[in-house]
Short mmCIF file of C-alpha atoms in Angstrom, two decimals:
data_model
loop_
_atom_site.label_atom_id
_atom_site.label_comp_id
_atom_site.label_asym_id
_atom_site.label_seq_id
_atom_site.Cartn_x
_atom_site.Cartn_y
_atom_site.Cartn_z
CA MET K 1 212.49 -136.85 -48.91
CA GLU K 2 210.36 -133.88 -49.34
CA GLY K 3 208.12 -133.34 -52.03
CA LEU K 4 208.63 -137.06 -53.01
CA LEU K 5 208.01 -139.58 -50.71
CA LEU K 6 208.18 -143.09 -53.13
CA GLY K 7 209.53 -143.14 -57.00
CA PRO K 8 210.52 -142.67 -59.14
CA LEU K 9 209.36 -145.67 -60.37
CA LEU K 10 210.67 -146.05 -64.25
CA ARG K 11 207.53 -148.62 -65.77
CA TYR K 12 206.84 -148.87 -69.31
CA VAL K 13 209.83 -148.60 -72.12
CA ASP K 14 209.86 -149.16 -75.58
CA GLU K 15 211.91 -147.44 -78.95
CA ARG K 16 210.92 -143.97 -78.57
CA CYS K 17 208.92 -143.26 -74.75
CA ALA K 18 208.92 -144.20 -71.44
CA THR K 19 206.40 -143.76 -68.32
CA VAL K 20 207.89 -142.42 -65.08
CA TRP K 21 205.34 -142.53 -61.57
CA VAL K 22 205.91 -141.00 -58.58
CA GLU K 23 204.09 -140.71 -55.56
CA THR K 24 205.00 -137.06 -54.29
CA SER K 25 204.06 -135.46 -50.69
CA ARG K 26 201.69 -132.46 -52.15
CA ALA K 27 199.92 -131.88 -55.28
CA GLY K 28 201.87 -130.32 -57.77
CA GLU K 29 203.06 -130.62 -61.00
CA VAL K 30 205.96 -133.61 -61.91
CA GLU K 31 208.71 -132.91 -64.38
CA VAL K 32 210.86 -135.85 -66.02
CA LEU K 33 212.94 -134.61 -69.33
CA GLY K 34 210.78 -131.42 -70.23
CA TYR K 35 207.50 -133.53 -69.86
CA ARG K 36 205.24 -132.72 -67.42
CA ALA K 37 201.76 -134.13 -65.25
CA LYS K 38 199.72 -132.99 -62.88
CA THR K 39 199.69 -135.29 -59.88
CA TRP K 40 196.20 -136.36 -58.72
CA ALA K 41 195.42 -137.49 -55.36
CA VAL K 42 193.18 -139.73 -53.55
CA HIS K 43 192.71 -140.82 -50.08
CA GLY K 44 194.84 -137.77 -49.87
CA HIS K 45 198.32 -139.19 -51.10
CA HIS K 46 199.58 -137.62 -54.81
CA TYR K 47 200.25 -139.83 -57.73
CA ALA K 48 201.62 -139.17 -61.15
CA LEU K 49 202.68 -141.36 -63.79
CA VAL K 50 204.79 -138.91 -66.61
CA LEU K 51 205.09 -139.99 -70.47
CA ILE K 52 208.15 -139.06 -71.87
CA GLU K 53 208.42 -139.40 -75.60
CA GLY K 54 210.53 -138.45 -78.34
CA LEU K 55 213.52 -141.00 -77.23
CA GLU K 56 215.90 -142.28 -79.48
CA PRO K 57 216.62 -146.04 -79.58
CA GLY K 58 219.27 -147.65 -78.53
CA THR K 59 220.08 -144.40 -76.42
CA GLU K 60 220.66 -144.13 -72.59
CA THR K 61 219.56 -140.94 -71.13
CA ALA K 62 220.15 -139.32 -67.27
CA TYR K 63 216.95 -138.29 -66.20
CA GLU K 64 215.66 -136.31 -62.89
CA VAL K 65 211.93 -135.49 -61.26
CA ARG K 66 211.23 -131.97 -60.30
CA LEU K 67 207.91 -130.88 -58.53
CA ASP K 68 206.94 -127.23 -59.29
CA GLY K 69 210.17 -127.10 -60.82
CA GLU K 70 212.16 -128.19 -57.51
CA LEU K 71 214.87 -130.65 -58.24
CA VAL K 72 214.18 -133.90 -55.73
CA TRP K 73 215.62 -136.49 -57.56
CA PRO K 74 218.10 -137.44 -57.27
CA LEU K 75 218.62 -137.44 -53.97
CA ALA K 76 221.63 -135.31 -52.53
CA ASP K 77 224.03 -138.39 -51.12
CA ASN K 78 222.54 -140.83 -53.85
CA PRO K 79 225.86 -143.43 -54.36
CA TYR K 80 223.91 -145.12 -57.07
CA GLY K 81 224.78 -142.92 -60.00
CA PRO K 82 221.61 -141.33 -62.23
CA SER K 83 218.42 -143.17 -62.98
CA VAL K 84 218.67 -144.04 -66.78
CA ILE K 85 216.04 -144.54 -69.46
CA ARG K 86 217.59 -146.64 -71.94
CA THR K 87 215.66 -147.41 -75.07
CA PRO K 88 215.84 -150.87 -76.70
CA ALA K 89 217.80 -151.23 -80.84
CA ALA K 90 217.09 -153.12 -83.08
CA ALA K 91 220.16 -155.08 -83.14
CA THR K 92 220.41 -156.01 -78.99
CA ASP K 93 219.49 -158.64 -77.06
CA PHE K 94 216.64 -158.59 -74.36
CA ARG K 95 217.10 -159.68 -70.91
CA LEU K 96 214.63 -159.97 -68.18
CA THR K 97 214.93 -160.92 -64.71
CA PHE K 98 212.48 -162.11 -62.53
CA GLY K 99 211.12 -163.67 -59.05
CA SER K 100 208.65 -162.99 -56.31
CA CYS K 101 208.32 -162.36 -52.70
CA ARG K 102 210.31 -160.39 -51.13
CA ARG K 103 209.58 -159.57 -47.50
CA SER K 104 210.46 -156.67 -46.02
CA ALA K 105 212.95 -156.56 -42.66
CA PRO K 106 216.18 -154.54 -41.53
CA PHE K 107 219.84 -156.34 -41.58
CA ASP K 108 220.26 -156.54 -38.37
CA ALA K 109 221.23 -159.55 -36.11
CA GLN K 110 217.41 -161.08 -36.67
CA GLY K 111 216.88 -160.26 -40.20
CA TRP K 112 219.73 -161.97 -41.23
CA LYS K 113 219.11 -165.01 -39.50
CA GLU K 114 214.60 -164.98 -40.26
CA PHE K 115 215.17 -163.74 -43.71
CA GLY K 116 218.75 -164.26 -45.38
CA PRO K 117 220.21 -162.05 -47.85
CA ASP K 118 218.31 -159.97 -49.98
CA ALA K 119 218.15 -160.85 -53.73
CA LEU K 120 217.09 -156.82 -55.16
CA VAL K 121 219.40 -155.89 -52.65
CA ALA K 122 222.71 -157.73 -54.85
CA LEU K 123 221.37 -156.89 -58.26
CA ALA K 124 221.09 -153.55 -57.72
CA GLU K 125 224.44 -153.84 -55.82
CA ARG K 126 226.04 -155.50 -59.01
CA MET K 127 224.58 -153.08 -61.17
CA ALA K 128 225.73 -150.10 -59.86
CA ALA K 129 229.20 -151.68 -59.49
CA ASP K 130 229.26 -152.35 -63.38
CA THR K 131 230.07 -150.94 -66.01
CA ASP K 132 229.22 -152.59 -68.62
CA ARG K 133 225.30 -151.94 -68.81
CA SER K 134 225.00 -154.33 -71.12
CA HIS K 135 225.22 -156.87 -68.22
CA TRP K 136 221.82 -154.79 -66.82
CA PRO K 137 218.70 -156.54 -66.94
CA HIS K 138 216.64 -154.42 -69.83
CA ALA K 139 213.01 -155.20 -67.41
CA LEU K 140 212.36 -156.64 -63.94
CA LEU K 141 209.03 -158.59 -63.70
CA LEU K 142 207.63 -158.80 -60.07
CA LEU K 143 205.55 -162.14 -59.54
CA GLY K 144 203.15 -161.18 -56.64
CA ASP K 145 204.11 -160.97 -52.36
CA GLN K 146 205.70 -157.59 -52.76
CA VAL K 147 204.12 -157.14 -50.10
CA TYR K 148 202.93 -158.48 -47.28
CA ALA K 149 198.99 -157.57 -45.89
CA ASP K 150 198.89 -160.28 -43.72
CA GLU K 151 202.15 -160.31 -42.50
CA PRO K 152 203.59 -156.48 -42.30
CA SER K 153 207.17 -156.09 -41.03
CA GLU K 154 207.88 -155.12 -36.96
CA SER K 155 207.53 -151.31 -38.27
CA VAL K 156 204.71 -151.35 -39.58
CA VAL K 157 202.77 -153.39 -37.40
CA GLU K 158 204.63 -151.03 -34.46
CA ARG K 159 202.68 -148.05 -36.59
CA LEU K 160 199.44 -150.08 -36.94
CA ARG K 161 199.22 -149.78 -33.27
CA GLU K 162 199.98 -146.64 -32.86
CA ALA K 163 197.72 -145.77 -34.99
CA HIS K 164 194.49 -147.51 -33.57
CA GLY K 165 196.09 -150.48 -30.95
CA GLY K 166 195.78 -152.59 -33.49
CA ARG K 167 192.53 -154.45 -33.97
CA PRO K 168 191.61 -155.81 -31.09
CA GLY K 169 189.77 -158.54 -30.11
CA SER K 170 190.11 -159.72 -33.74
CA HIS K 171 193.05 -162.33 -35.36
CA VAL K 172 193.74 -159.77 -37.61
CA GLN K 173 194.79 -156.88 -35.09
CA ASP K 174 198.64 -157.25 -36.62
CA GLU K 175 197.62 -157.05 -40.09
CA ILE K 176 196.52 -154.23 -43.03
CA GLY K 177 193.09 -153.38 -43.10
CA ASN K 178 192.50 -149.97 -45.47
CA PHE K 179 193.98 -147.98 -48.68
CA GLU K 180 195.92 -145.98 -46.41
CA GLU K 181 197.89 -148.95 -44.62
CA TYR K 182 198.45 -150.12 -47.94
CA THR K 183 200.66 -147.11 -48.28
CA TRP K 184 202.64 -147.73 -45.21
CA LEU K 185 203.58 -151.38 -46.63
CA TYR K 186 204.45 -149.70 -50.40
CA ASP K 187 206.65 -146.74 -48.22
CA ASP K 188 208.71 -150.27 -46.01
CA ALA K 189 209.37 -152.08 -49.07
CA TRP K 190 210.95 -149.55 -52.42
CA THR K 191 212.37 -147.33 -49.78
CA TYR K 192 215.58 -149.40 -49.06
CA PRO K 193 217.98 -146.72 -50.95
CA SER K 194 219.81 -149.66 -53.95
CA VAL K 195 216.20 -151.13 -54.43
CA ARG K 196 214.12 -147.40 -54.70
CA TRP K 197 217.45 -146.74 -57.27
CA LEU K 198 217.16 -150.15 -58.92
CA PHE K 199 213.24 -149.44 -59.85
CA SER K 200 214.14 -145.64 -61.16
CA THR K 201 216.35 -147.69 -63.75
CA VAL K 202 214.98 -150.84 -64.97
CA PRO K 203 211.51 -150.67 -66.14
CA LEU K 204 209.50 -152.98 -64.01
CA CYS K 205 206.17 -155.07 -65.04
CA MET K 206 204.15 -156.69 -61.45
CA LEU K 207 201.36 -159.23 -61.10
CA LEU K 208 199.81 -159.65 -57.41
CA ASP K 209 199.86 -162.80 -55.55
CA ASP K 210 197.91 -164.15 -52.27
CA HIS K 211 200.46 -162.12 -49.29
CA ASP K 212 199.08 -158.63 -51.53
CA LEU K 213 196.05 -159.23 -49.95
CA ARG K 214 196.00 -162.55 -47.36
CA ASP K 215 197.15 -165.76 -47.54
CA ASP K 216 194.84 -168.57 -49.78
CA TRP K 217 193.06 -165.55 -51.39
CA ASN K 218 191.04 -167.18 -53.56
CA THR K 219 191.35 -171.23 -53.09
CA SER K 220 188.35 -171.84 -52.68
CA LEU K 221 184.41 -171.19 -52.38
CA THR K 222 184.25 -172.01 -49.03
CA TRP K 223 187.42 -170.20 -48.15
CA ARG K 224 185.78 -167.04 -50.17
CA ARG K 225 182.12 -167.79 -47.91
CA TRP K 226 184.18 -167.70 -44.73
CA VAL K 227 186.43 -164.79 -45.45
CA THR K 228 184.11 -162.06 -46.82
CA SER K 229 181.40 -162.93 -43.94
CA GLN K 230 184.45 -161.20 -41.89
CA PRO K 231 183.85 -157.80 -40.66
CA TRP K 232 186.88 -156.06 -42.12
CA TRP K 233 186.94 -157.63 -45.18
CA HIS K 234 185.37 -155.11 -47.06
CA ASP K 235 188.37 -152.31 -46.04
CA ARG K 236 190.78 -155.12 -46.34
CA VAL K 237 189.65 -155.81 -50.60
CA VAL K 238 189.02 -152.96 -51.15
CA GLY K 239 191.94 -151.06 -50.24
CA ALA K 240 194.04 -153.48 -51.24
CA TYR K 241 192.35 -153.43 -54.64
CA ALA K 242 192.35 -149.96 -54.96
CA SER K 243 196.20 -149.66 -53.94
CA TYR K 244 197.23 -151.93 -56.25
CA TRP K 245 195.72 -150.25 -59.29
CA VAL K 246 197.39 -147.16 -58.30
CA TYR K 247 200.83 -148.63 -57.22
CA GLN K 248 201.37 -151.84 -59.37
CA HIS K 249 198.99 -152.20 -62.30
CA LEU K 250 198.76 -148.78 -63.53
CA GLY K 251 202.46 -148.61 -64.42
CA ASN K 252 201.43 -152.36 -66.46
CA LEU K 253 199.91 -150.17 -69.32
CA SER K 254 201.53 -148.86 -72.38
CA PRO K 255 200.48 -145.33 -73.30
CA GLY K 256 198.27 -146.66 -75.73
CA GLN K 257 196.43 -148.80 -73.58
CA LEU K 258 196.74 -145.59 -70.83
CA VAL K 259 194.28 -143.89 -73.19
CA LYS K 260 192.23 -146.25 -73.26
CA ASP K 261 191.83 -147.11 -69.64
CA PRO K 262 188.65 -146.07 -68.10
CA THR K 263 189.68 -145.66 -64.04
CA TYR K 264 192.94 -144.04 -64.95
CA GLN K 265 191.42 -141.29 -67.64
CA ALA K 266 188.44 -141.09 -64.72
CA MET K 267 191.76 -140.06 -61.87
CA LEU K 268 192.48 -137.55 -64.66
CA ALA K 269 189.12 -136.07 -65.07
CA ILE K 270 187.81 -135.81 -61.87
CA GLU K 271 188.97 -132.65 -59.81
CA ASP K 272 187.28 -133.25 -56.68
CA ASP K 273 189.34 -135.08 -54.40
CA GLU K 274 187.11 -136.68 -52.40
CA GLU K 275 184.77 -137.76 -55.64
CA ARG K 276 187.75 -138.82 -57.41
CA THR K 277 188.81 -141.32 -54.26
CA ALA K 278 184.32 -142.49 -54.12
CA TYR K 279 185.28 -143.36 -58.41
CA LEU K 280 188.60 -145.61 -57.08
CA GLU K 281 186.78 -147.36 -54.04
CA ALA K 282 183.93 -148.25 -56.47
CA PHE K 283 186.22 -149.04 -58.84
CA ALA K 284 187.70 -152.00 -56.40
CA ALA K 285 184.71 -152.93 -54.17
CA GLU K 286 183.02 -153.77 -58.17
CA ALA K 287 186.08 -155.98 -58.93
CA ASP K 288 185.88 -158.26 -55.85
CA ALA K 289 182.70 -158.57 -56.45
CA ASP K 290 182.29 -159.40 -60.29
CA PRO K 291 185.71 -160.27 -61.42
CA ALA K 292 184.95 -159.44 -64.80
CA SER K 293 184.45 -156.00 -64.72
CA THR K 294 188.30 -155.15 -64.21
CA ARG K 295 191.25 -157.44 -65.97
CA TRP K 296 194.51 -157.32 -63.81
CA SER K 297 196.45 -159.66 -66.68
CA PHE K 298 198.40 -158.31 -69.54
CA TYR K 299 200.83 -158.24 -71.91
CA ARG K 300 204.06 -156.27 -73.17
CA ASP K 301 205.92 -156.61 -76.42
CA PHE K 302 210.11 -156.40 -76.24
CA GLY K 303 212.09 -154.36 -78.58
CA ALA K 304 215.25 -157.66 -79.69
CA ARG K 305 216.94 -158.64 -82.70
CA SER K 306 214.21 -161.39 -82.16
CA LYS K 307 211.04 -159.81 -82.86
CA GLY K 308 208.06 -160.96 -81.87
CA VAL K 309 209.00 -161.37 -77.95
CA ARG K 310 205.75 -161.14 -75.88
CA LEU K 311 205.12 -161.32 -72.06
CA MET K 312 201.76 -162.57 -71.24
CA ALA K 313 201.35 -161.78 -67.77
CA VAL K 314 198.23 -164.23 -66.69
CA ASP K 315 196.26 -162.82 -63.12
CA SER K 316 195.73 -165.90 -61.46
CA ARG K 317 194.08 -164.14 -58.30
CA CYS K 318 191.59 -162.21 -58.80
CA SER K 319 189.99 -163.86 -61.52
CA ARG K 320 189.08 -167.39 -60.14
CA HIS K 321 185.59 -168.65 -60.32
CA LEU K 322 185.33 -171.35 -57.43
CA GLU K 323 181.62 -172.91 -57.90
CA PRO K 324 183.18 -176.60 -57.40
CA ASP K 325 181.71 -177.59 -60.76
CA GLU K 326 182.61 -175.36 -62.97
CA ARG K 327 186.64 -174.12 -60.97
CA ALA K 328 188.73 -172.01 -63.09
CA MET K 329 191.67 -170.12 -62.16
CA VAL K 330 191.15 -167.76 -65.17
CA ASP K 331 187.46 -167.34 -65.25
CA GLY K 332 186.03 -167.39 -69.04
CA HIS K 333 186.05 -163.55 -69.47
CA GLU K 334 190.06 -163.62 -68.80
CA TRP K 335 191.23 -166.84 -70.40
CA GLU K 336 189.92 -165.64 -74.14
CA TRP K 337 191.20 -162.58 -73.92
CA VAL K 338 194.58 -164.39 -73.01
CA ARG K 339 193.85 -166.47 -76.29
CA ARG K 340 193.37 -163.27 -78.00
CA HIS K 341 196.56 -161.62 -77.43
CA THR K 342 198.50 -164.88 -77.56
CA VAL K 343 196.88 -167.66 -79.93
CA ASP K 344 195.12 -164.99 -82.23
CA ALA K 345 197.31 -162.60 -81.93
CA THR K 346 197.56 -159.92 -84.86
CA GLN K 347 201.97 -161.12 -85.38
CA PRO K 348 203.90 -164.39 -84.76
CA ILE K 349 205.08 -164.37 -81.46
CA HIS K 350 208.55 -165.20 -81.67
CA HIS K 351 209.36 -165.94 -78.11
CA LEU K 352 206.52 -165.97 -75.77
CA LEU K 353 207.11 -165.58 -72.31
CA LEU K 354 204.01 -166.60 -70.27
CA ALA K 355 204.01 -165.06 -66.65
CA SER K 356 201.37 -166.28 -64.12
CA THR K 357 202.48 -165.52 -59.90
CA LEU K 358 201.93 -169.54 -59.24
CA PRO K 359 203.33 -172.23 -61.26
CA PHE K 360 201.60 -173.55 -64.30
CA LEU K 361 203.97 -176.68 -63.80
CA LEU K 362 204.96 -178.30 -60.03
CA ALA K 363 206.33 -181.38 -59.00
CA PRO K 364 205.04 -184.43 -60.40
CA GLY K 365 203.75 -185.87 -57.20
CA LEU K 366 202.57 -182.69 -55.74
CA HIS K 367 200.72 -181.97 -59.39
CA HIS K 368 199.19 -185.38 -58.70
CA LEU K 369 198.57 -184.78 -54.84
CA GLU K 370 196.60 -181.04 -56.03
CA GLY K 371 194.59 -182.53 -59.08
CA TRP K 372 193.56 -185.30 -56.06
CA ASP K 373 192.39 -182.88 -53.70
CA GLU K 374 190.14 -180.89 -55.88
CA ALA K 375 188.43 -184.56 -56.65
CA VAL K 376 188.21 -185.32 -53.02
CA SER K 377 187.00 -181.92 -52.35
CA ALA K 378 184.51 -181.99 -54.64
CA GLY K 379 182.62 -185.23 -52.98
CA ALA K 380 184.65 -187.50 -55.10
CA TRP K 381 184.43 -189.58 -52.07
CA GLY K 382 181.79 -188.69 -50.21
CA ASN K 383 181.31 -185.78 -47.69
CA GLN K 384 183.48 -186.65 -45.49
CA PHE K 385 186.20 -187.27 -47.48
CA ALA K 386 185.01 -183.63 -49.20
CA LYS K 387 185.69 -181.90 -45.76
CA LEU K 388 189.25 -183.42 -45.26
CA GLY K 389 189.90 -182.38 -48.71
CA GLU K 390 188.93 -178.92 -47.69
CA LYS K 391 191.21 -178.89 -44.66
CA ILE K 392 194.37 -180.33 -46.19
CA ARG K 393 193.56 -177.76 -49.48
CA GLN K 394 193.93 -174.89 -47.08
CA GLY K 395 195.90 -175.83 -44.69
CA VAL K 396 198.80 -177.06 -47.18
CA ASP K 397 198.39 -174.24 -50.02
CA LEU K 398 197.35 -176.66 -51.96
CA GLU K 399 195.45 -173.95 -54.97
CA HIS K 400 198.03 -174.35 -58.02
CA TRP K 401 196.82 -174.70 -61.39
CA ALA K 402 197.04 -178.15 -61.07
CA SER K 403 193.80 -177.49 -58.63
CA PHE K 404 191.94 -176.29 -60.60
CA ARG K 405 191.93 -179.13 -63.54
CA LYS K 406 189.72 -176.83 -66.21
CA SER K 407 192.56 -174.53 -66.85
CA PHE K 408 195.37 -176.87 -66.11
CA ASP K 409 193.70 -177.82 -69.34
CA ASP K 410 193.19 -174.86 -70.69
CA VAL K 411 196.71 -173.84 -70.27
CA THR K 412 197.66 -177.30 -72.69
CA ASP K 413 195.22 -176.94 -75.07
CA LEU K 414 196.48 -172.98 -75.32
CA LEU K 415 200.17 -174.56 -75.74
CA ALA K 416 198.81 -177.02 -78.26
CA ASP K 417 197.19 -174.27 -80.28
CA LEU K 418 200.48 -171.88 -80.25
CA VAL K 419 202.87 -174.60 -81.46
CA ARG K 420 199.73 -175.77 -84.22
CA ALA K 421 200.11 -172.11 -86.08
CA ASP K 422 202.07 -171.64 -89.36
CA GLU K 423 205.15 -169.90 -87.49
CA PRO K 424 205.10 -171.44 -83.83
CA PRO K 425 207.27 -169.64 -81.76
CA THR K 426 210.86 -170.68 -81.03
CA THR K 427 209.94 -170.60 -77.31
CA ILE K 428 207.40 -170.68 -74.91
CA LEU K 429 209.01 -169.48 -71.78
CA MET K 430 206.25 -170.28 -69.13
CA LEU K 431 207.44 -167.70 -66.06
CA SER K 432 206.66 -168.06 -62.21
CA GLY K 433 207.13 -167.40 -58.46
CA ASP K 434 205.04 -168.09 -55.16
CA VAL K 435 206.53 -171.47 -53.68
CA HIS K 436 209.71 -170.24 -52.32
CA CYS K 437 212.16 -172.64 -53.69
CA SER K 438 213.43 -171.90 -57.96
CA TYR K 439 213.63 -175.34 -60.38
CA LEU K 440 213.71 -175.13 -64.33
CA ALA K 441 211.50 -177.90 -66.12
CA SER K 442 210.81 -179.52 -69.09
CA ALA K 443 207.55 -180.03 -70.86
CA GLU K 444 206.46 -181.43 -74.27
CA LEU K 445 202.64 -182.57 -75.25
CA ARG K 446 201.44 -185.91 -75.81
CA ASP K 447 199.61 -185.72 -78.76
CA VAL K 448 200.76 -182.54 -80.76
CA PRO K 449 204.66 -182.55 -81.70
CA HIS K 450 206.40 -179.56 -81.78
CA PRO K 451 209.95 -180.35 -82.95
CA ARG K 452 209.74 -176.26 -83.64
CA THR K 453 209.23 -175.17 -79.86
CA ALA K 454 211.07 -175.53 -76.89
CA ILE K 455 208.39 -176.03 -73.88
CA ARG K 456 209.64 -174.69 -70.38
CA GLN K 457 209.07 -173.82 -66.84
CA PHE K 458 211.37 -171.04 -64.97
CA THR K 459 210.46 -170.96 -61.61
CA MET K 460 212.01 -168.74 -59.07
CA SER K 461 211.13 -167.49 -55.82
CA PRO K 462 212.29 -165.82 -52.95
CA PHE K 463 213.84 -162.39 -53.50
CA ARG K 464 214.15 -162.63 -49.62
CA ASN K 465 211.57 -164.79 -48.11
CA PRO K 466 213.26 -168.48 -47.79
CA ILE K 467 211.06 -171.54 -46.22
CA GLY K 468 211.36 -173.58 -43.31
CA LYS K 469 214.02 -177.30 -43.83
CA HIS K 470 210.51 -179.20 -42.49
CA ILE K 471 208.89 -178.01 -45.94
CA GLN K 472 212.03 -178.23 -48.74
CA LEU K 473 212.50 -181.77 -47.24
CA ALA K 474 208.53 -181.58 -48.58
CA ASN K 475 208.97 -180.64 -51.75
CA LYS K 476 212.26 -182.99 -51.91
CA LEU K 477 209.73 -185.47 -51.43
CA LEU K 478 206.95 -184.53 -53.83
CA ASP K 479 209.67 -185.20 -56.73
CA SER K 480 210.63 -188.18 -56.06
CA LYS K 481 209.70 -191.10 -58.30
CA VAL K 482 208.51 -193.38 -55.34
CA LEU K 483 206.04 -190.33 -53.88
CA THR K 484 204.93 -189.58 -57.66
CA THR K 485 204.00 -192.94 -58.44
CA LEU K 486 201.87 -193.65 -55.36
CA LEU K 487 200.36 -190.09 -55.64
CA HIS K 488 199.94 -190.61 -59.04
CA LYS K 489 197.61 -193.95 -58.43
CA LEU K 490 195.62 -191.96 -55.77
CA ALA K 491 194.55 -188.96 -58.57
CA ARG K 492 193.49 -191.76 -60.71
CA LYS K 493 191.11 -193.72 -57.65
CA ALA K 494 189.51 -190.29 -57.33
CA GLY K 495 189.16 -189.63 -60.84
CA VAL K 496 191.67 -187.36 -62.11
CA ARG K 497 192.45 -187.87 -65.85
CA ASP K 498 195.86 -187.57 -67.00
CA VAL K 499 196.50 -184.04 -68.33
CA ALA K 500 197.69 -183.87 -71.80
CA MET K 501 201.93 -182.95 -71.03
CA ASP K 502 204.38 -184.81 -69.70
CA TRP K 503 206.98 -182.91 -67.37
CA ARG K 504 210.49 -183.30 -65.26
CA ILE K 505 212.37 -181.37 -63.20
CA SER K 506 215.53 -180.86 -65.29
CA ASP K 507 217.21 -178.47 -62.85
CA GLY K 508 216.29 -177.47 -58.77
CA LEU K 509 215.22 -177.73 -56.20
CA TRP K 510 216.92 -174.64 -55.20
CA PHE K 511 215.43 -172.68 -51.55
CA ASP K 512 218.05 -170.12 -51.49
CA ASN K 513 216.49 -166.73 -51.78
CA GLY K 514 217.67 -165.39 -55.80
CA VAL K 515 216.56 -164.36 -59.14
CA MET K 516 216.11 -165.75 -63.18
CA THR K 517 216.98 -163.76 -65.50
CA VAL K 518 216.11 -164.61 -69.51
CA THR K 519 218.24 -163.48 -72.33
CA ILE K 520 217.16 -163.87 -75.97
CA GLU K 521 218.80 -163.46 -79.01
CA GLY K 522 217.74 -164.05 -82.15
CA ASP K 523 216.41 -167.79 -82.22
CA ASP K 524 218.38 -168.63 -79.02
CA ALA K 525 217.55 -167.86 -75.46
CA ASP K 526 219.17 -169.43 -72.29
CA VAL K 527 218.29 -168.58 -69.02
CA LEU K 528 220.60 -167.64 -65.50
CA VAL K 529 219.99 -168.58 -62.05
CA GLU K 530 221.06 -166.95 -59.21
CA HIS K 531 220.98 -166.98 -55.38
CA ALA K 532 221.96 -164.40 -53.16
CA THR K 533 225.22 -164.62 -49.95
CA ALA K 534 226.64 -162.56 -47.83
CA THR K 535 230.26 -162.12 -48.09
CA GLY K 536 231.92 -159.52 -45.80
CA GLY K 537 228.88 -157.44 -44.99
CA ARG K 538 227.99 -156.85 -49.00
CA GLN K 539 224.78 -158.75 -50.31
CA ILE K 540 226.41 -160.65 -53.48
CA LEU K 541 224.40 -162.90 -56.38
CA ARG K 542 226.89 -166.13 -57.10
CA ARG K 543 225.42 -167.81 -60.34
CA THR K 544 223.80 -171.40 -59.60
CA LEU K 545 223.25 -172.40 -63.24
CA GLN K 546 223.50 -170.99 -66.67
CA ARG K 547 221.14 -173.03 -69.46
CA GLU K 548 220.83 -172.76 -72.68
CA VAL K 549 217.11 -173.18 -74.35
CA GLY K 550 216.27 -175.95 -76.93
#
């Protein structure tokens, strides 16, 4: 609508304050519940993040958005009810819904056939119809691939071709190339009416994954050297990082963190739009060239009856170290920060939600395959096998935590240090997406007993982007006992040592679009698995499994 292009997105909420993000069609002053923020512009686009204070714990407050006094939200024909801010109360449970991978496509015959129902649409429709707000999630965690820069929707591809005829002669001619084109992706993904209302009502946490930039992003040093030599890469990566910071990462930060964030403070302080744009582009270019210059990981604490619920969201794409003899999913600078806010946190963490777009724990057969491939690609079986290993790595996407064995060991050490604490967490729940299937896994550390701490992996994807039958079959085979045993032996022959953790997939694999919800109440936690289906033209969520954690 005129005045409001995107949003409002409800981002941070605690007992007393909240932040609301918007993109507007012009410069102005944005007002929410009497609190105001002036817009700031980059690349000719106008944004604001409004801080609302003075809220009461355990309350629900409907809100509107005004631009220079003019009402721009809610829309006049809004069928979903008001957007609300719900602050946590000390005596309530906490509910987090999560998942990843959502392709933007119309709900016509082709869209239904190719992508199926949309789990986020189904969630929003159910919430809007449910008068019992106790079933609503208190936060929504989007674990990557919210936009597909390398596979945009047909409507965005048409816009690209209208703008410049694509990029003739290039294999990326129908892909996103710069900041402006990234804004088209977000407009395409975030304006579906029910999802727009959902994002205005449930606080959002977000991490980026490979398709936010390009499939296989930072898989290996070989891939990195190839992509940085491409003439289109610089504009793509600068546009990706700059737009990710504006549209996704900025809202992950708490009010206290925003005050200390130099990039956000620069956006507010710089008065000239061109100078502000140049600053953000320089920030984005440095973030790609020197990963240690920027931290995309973040944490958020949630109020609940069980005190000490911390979401630690770990960036598993941008801060990778790719030198073959010291490959790391997360570089030392970033991992030290993760440990400081988990193992060395100032307050005990009762429930740790350790999130990564990529699963820590895969089907055991796939885990061994990735370990073998990393070793062979590094030369364990000679140069010819190293070339073959690299081809397999890129061709089959073998680039999860299991293929960065040093980082997998770092995670195991972190878990061991957590459970050794005087007040260990009651649960450590590893949350992830990416793999276009969903499953639950139960884990045990080998050398460190942890009877007081349950360790689980919950993986959910996609929201809307199912994989083909042949890939589903491959996933099932990699969870089979026979293939797992064979691949384990193969990995050992390549010199891959076993890790200090055992796990099994207890439930799944499922391949339908869906969401998972973790509920925490006191010492107790459970997980609800739901998958999307369509009935009578309506998109709904059906319960697949609900299981207690313990």
